[in-house]
Amino acid sequence: DRLRWQFRIEGNTRMLSVPKMLLQVAVENAVVHGISMSKRGGELTVEAVSEAGAVVLRVTDTGVGMPQEKLTELRAMLEADPFTMTGKHVGLKNVADRLRLQYGDRAAVRISSVTGQGTTVEFAMALEESGKEEAS
């Protein structure tokens, strides 16, 4: 009764291929570290949308959020050298590194959070341009 969820999947994103298990870590973190820690419970929303030539997969919770210091630490860890593990946030770091390997600078992991209001994790991946061929 404490967990409510919804999915918002834009029609044009339904057929896109994304790395396997991409959302699992963000959904698990939202439930374990966000919603379950809130006395009132909360809502989990998973979205897939097209934005500015990219597909954005977004996991949002209305849980406890995190303080600015922790958010800054998490963002810095995600930007650290690939495969540098600190023992914390390993799952999210693995996902960020996988995206970096597969998409290079055409992918991004963004995290925002407000203490007492919740957290949002976004995975943005540039859509491949199709139908363009180089002239030979």
PDB file of N, CA, C and O in Angstrom, residues 93-119:
ATOM      1  N   LYS A  93      27.147   3.374 -10.995  1.00  0.00           N
ATOM      2  CA  LYS A  93      28.429   3.600 -11.680  1.00  0.00           C
ATOM      3  C   LYS A  93      28.590   2.604 -12.824  1.00  0.00           C
ATOM      4  O   LYS A  93      29.025   2.978 -13.914  1.00  0.00           O
ATOM      5  N   ASN A  94      28.224   1.344 -12.615  1.00  0.00           N
ATOM      6  CA  ASN A  94      28.302   0.348 -13.685  1.00  0.00           C
ATOM      7  C   ASN A  94      27.431   0.746 -14.876  1.00  0.00           C
ATOM      8  O   ASN A  94      27.841   0.614 -16.029  1.00  0.00           O
ATOM      9  N   VAL A  95      26.218   1.214 -14.607  1.00  0.00           N
ATOM     10  CA  VAL A  95      25.318   1.630 -15.681  1.00  0.00           C
ATOM     11  C   VAL A  95      25.914   2.814 -16.436  1.00  0.00           C
ATOM     12  O   VAL A  95      25.926   2.835 -17.669  1.00  0.00           O
ATOM     13  N   ALA A  96      26.425   3.811 -15.707  1.00  0.00           N
ATOM     14  CA  ALA A  96      27.027   4.982 -16.353  1.00  0.00           C
ATOM     15  C   ALA A  96      28.207   4.575 -17.226  1.00  0.00           C
ATOM     16  O   ALA A  96      28.358   5.062 -18.358  1.00  0.00           O
ATOM     17  N   ASP A  97      29.042   3.673 -16.729  1.00  0.00           N
ATOM     18  CA  ASP A  97      30.194   3.205 -17.504  1.00  0.00           C
ATOM     19  C   ASP A  97      29.757   2.418 -18.736  1.00  0.00           C
ATOM     20  O   ASP A  97      30.351   2.561 -19.812  1.00  0.00           O
ATOM     21  N   ARG A  98      28.726   1.597 -18.601  1.00  0.00           N
ATOM     22  CA  ARG A  98      28.218   0.845 -19.753  1.00  0.00           C
ATOM     23  C   ARG A  98      27.708   1.799 -20.833  1.00  0.00           C
ATOM     24  O   ARG A  98      27.960   1.597 -22.023  1.00  0.00           O
ATOM     25  N   LEU A  99      26.983   2.814 -20.423  1.00  0.00           N
ATOM     26  CA  LEU A  99      26.486   3.797 -21.396  1.00  0.00           C
ATOM     27  C   LEU A  99      27.638   4.532 -22.062  1.00  0.00           C
ATOM     28  O   LEU A  99      27.616   4.772 -23.273  1.00  0.00           O
ATOM     29  N   ARG A 100      28.639   4.890 -21.275  1.00  0.00           N
ATOM     30  CA  ARG A 100      29.811   5.582 -21.821  1.00  0.00           C
ATOM     31  C   ARG A 100      30.517   4.705 -22.852  1.00  0.00           C
ATOM     32  O   ARG A 100      30.945   5.187 -23.899  1.00  0.00           O
ATOM     33  N   LEU A 101      30.629   3.409 -22.571  1.00  0.00           N
ATOM     34  CA  LEU A 101      31.278   2.497 -23.514  1.00  0.00           C
ATOM     35  C   LEU A 101      30.467   2.338 -24.796  1.00  0.00           C
ATOM     36  O   LEU A 101      31.024   2.280 -25.890  1.00  0.00           O
ATOM     37  N   GLN A 102      29.173   2.234 -24.679  1.00  0.00           N
ATOM     38  CA  GLN A 102      28.329   1.983 -25.844  1.00  0.00           C
ATOM     39  C   GLN A 102      28.049   3.239 -26.657  1.00  0.00           C
ATOM     40  O   GLN A 102      28.010   3.183 -27.878  1.00  0.00           O
ATOM     41  N   TYR A 103      27.858   4.374 -25.992  1.00  0.00           N
ATOM     42  CA  TYR A 103      27.428   5.584 -26.692  1.00  0.00           C
ATOM     43  C   TYR A 103      28.457   6.710 -26.683  1.00  0.00           C
ATOM     44  O   TYR A 103      28.268   7.711 -27.365  1.00  0.00           O
ATOM     45  N   GLY A 104      29.508   6.587 -25.888  1.00  0.00           N
ATOM     46  CA  GLY A 104      30.495   7.666 -25.798  1.00  0.00           C
ATOM     47  C   GLY A 104      29.848   8.932 -25.272  1.00  0.00           C
ATOM     48  O   GLY A 104      29.050   8.896 -24.331  1.00  0.00           O
ATOM     49  N   ASP A 105      30.167  10.059 -25.910  1.00  0.00           N
ATOM     50  CA  ASP A 105      29.618  11.332 -25.444  1.00  0.00           C
ATOM     51  C   ASP A 105      28.181  11.569 -25.918  1.00  0.00           C
ATOM     52  O   ASP A 105      27.619  12.632 -25.698  1.00  0.00           O
ATOM     53  N   ARG A 106      27.589  10.564 -26.542  1.00  0.00           N
ATOM     54  CA  ARG A 106      26.186  10.670 -26.983  1.00  0.00           C
ATOM     55  C   ARG A 106      25.211  10.158 -25.922  1.00  0.00           C
ATOM     56  O   ARG A 106      24.041   9.987 -26.189  1.00  0.00           O
ATOM     57  N   ALA A 107      25.724   9.933 -24.708  1.00  0.00           N
ATOM     58  CA  ALA A 107      24.865   9.483 -23.604  1.00  0.00           C
ATOM     59  C   ALA A 107      25.186  10.287 -22.352  1.00  0.00           C
ATOM     60  O   ALA A 107      26.292  10.810 -22.205  1.00  0.00           O
ATOM     61  N   ALA A 108      24.207  10.374 -21.480  1.00  0.00           N
ATOM     62  CA  ALA A 108      24.414  11.093 -20.221  1.00  0.00           C
ATOM     63  C   ALA A 108      23.551  10.464 -19.129  1.00  0.00           C
ATOM     64  O   ALA A 108      22.478   9.932 -19.402  1.00  0.00           O
ATOM     65  N   VAL A 109      24.062  10.524 -17.919  1.00  0.00           N
ATOM     66  CA  VAL A 109      23.295  10.141 -16.736  1.00  0.00           C
ATOM     67  C   VAL A 109      23.158  11.414 -15.912  1.00  0.00           C
ATOM     68  O   VAL A 109      24.161  12.060 -15.592  1.00  0.00           O
ATOM     69  N   ARG A 110      21.914  11.776 -15.617  1.00  0.00           N
ATOM     70  CA  ARG A 110      21.662  12.991 -14.849  1.00  0.00           C
ATOM     71  C   ARG A 110      20.857  12.625 -13.605  1.00  0.00           C
ATOM     72  O   ARG A 110      19.925  11.821 -13.695  1.00  0.00           O
ATOM     73  N   ILE A 111      21.211  13.235 -12.495  1.00  0.00           N
ATOM     74  CA  ILE A 111      20.514  12.967 -11.239  1.00  0.00           C
ATOM     75  C   ILE A 111      20.158  14.297 -10.593  1.00  0.00           C
ATOM     76  O   ILE A 111      20.992  15.201 -10.502  1.00  0.00           O
ATOM     77  N   SER A 112      18.912  14.384 -10.156  1.00  0.00           N
ATOM     78  CA  SER A 112      18.484  15.546  -9.378  1.00  0.00           C
ATOM     79  C   SER A 112      17.718  15.024  -8.170  1.00  0.00           C
ATOM     80  O   SER A 112      17.108  13.966  -8.213  1.00  0.00           O
ATOM     81  N   SER A 113      17.774  15.783  -7.081  1.00  0.00           N
ATOM     82  CA  SER A 113      17.111  15.350  -5.860  1.00  0.00           C
ATOM     83  C   SER A 113      16.862  16.542  -4.960  1.00  0.00           C
ATOM     84  O   SER A 113      17.658  17.485  -4.923  1.00  0.00           O
ATOM     85  N   VAL A 114      15.769  16.474  -4.227  1.00  0.00           N
ATOM     86  CA  VAL A 114      15.437  17.477  -3.221  1.00  0.00           C
ATOM     87  C   VAL A 114      15.079  16.725  -1.947  1.00  0.00           C
ATOM     88  O   VAL A 114      14.210  15.850  -1.967  1.00  0.00           O
ATOM     89  N   THR A 115      15.766  17.054  -0.871  1.00  0.00           N
ATOM     90  CA  THR A 115      15.504  16.403   0.408  1.00  0.00           C
ATOM     91  C   THR A 115      14.026  16.546   0.768  1.00  0.00           C
ATOM     92  O   THR A 115      13.463  17.627   0.702  1.00  0.00           O
ATOM     93  N   GLY A 116      13.411  15.422   1.103  1.00  0.00           N
ATOM     94  CA  GLY A 116      12.005  15.408   1.499  1.00  0.00           C
ATOM     95  C   GLY A 116      11.021  15.370   0.340  1.00  0.00           C
ATOM     96  O   GLY A 116       9.819  15.240   0.557  1.00  0.00           O
ATOM     97  N   GLN A 117      11.514  15.454  -0.908  1.00  0.00           N
ATOM     98  CA  GLN A 117      10.616  15.464  -2.067  1.00  0.00           C
ATOM     99  C   GLN A 117      10.868  14.337  -3.056  1.00  0.00           C
ATOM    100  O   GLN A 117       9.970  13.950  -3.778  1.00  0.00           O
ATOM    101  N   GLY A 118      12.102  13.844  -3.140  1.00  0.00           N
ATOM    102  CA  GLY A 118      12.363  12.726  -4.033  1.00  0.00           C
ATOM    103  C   GLY A 118      13.560  12.940  -4.932  1.00  0.00           C
ATOM    104  O   GLY A 118      14.270  13.942  -4.845  1.00  0.00           O
ATOM    105  N   THR A 119      13.754  11.961  -5.805  1.00  0.00           N
ATOM    106  CA  THR A 119      14.925  11.909  -6.675  1.00  0.00           C
ATOM    107  C   THR A 119      14.508  11.517  -8.080  1.00  0.00           C
ATOM    108  O   THR A 119      13.587  10.724  -8.266  1.00  0.00           O
TER     109      THR A 119
END
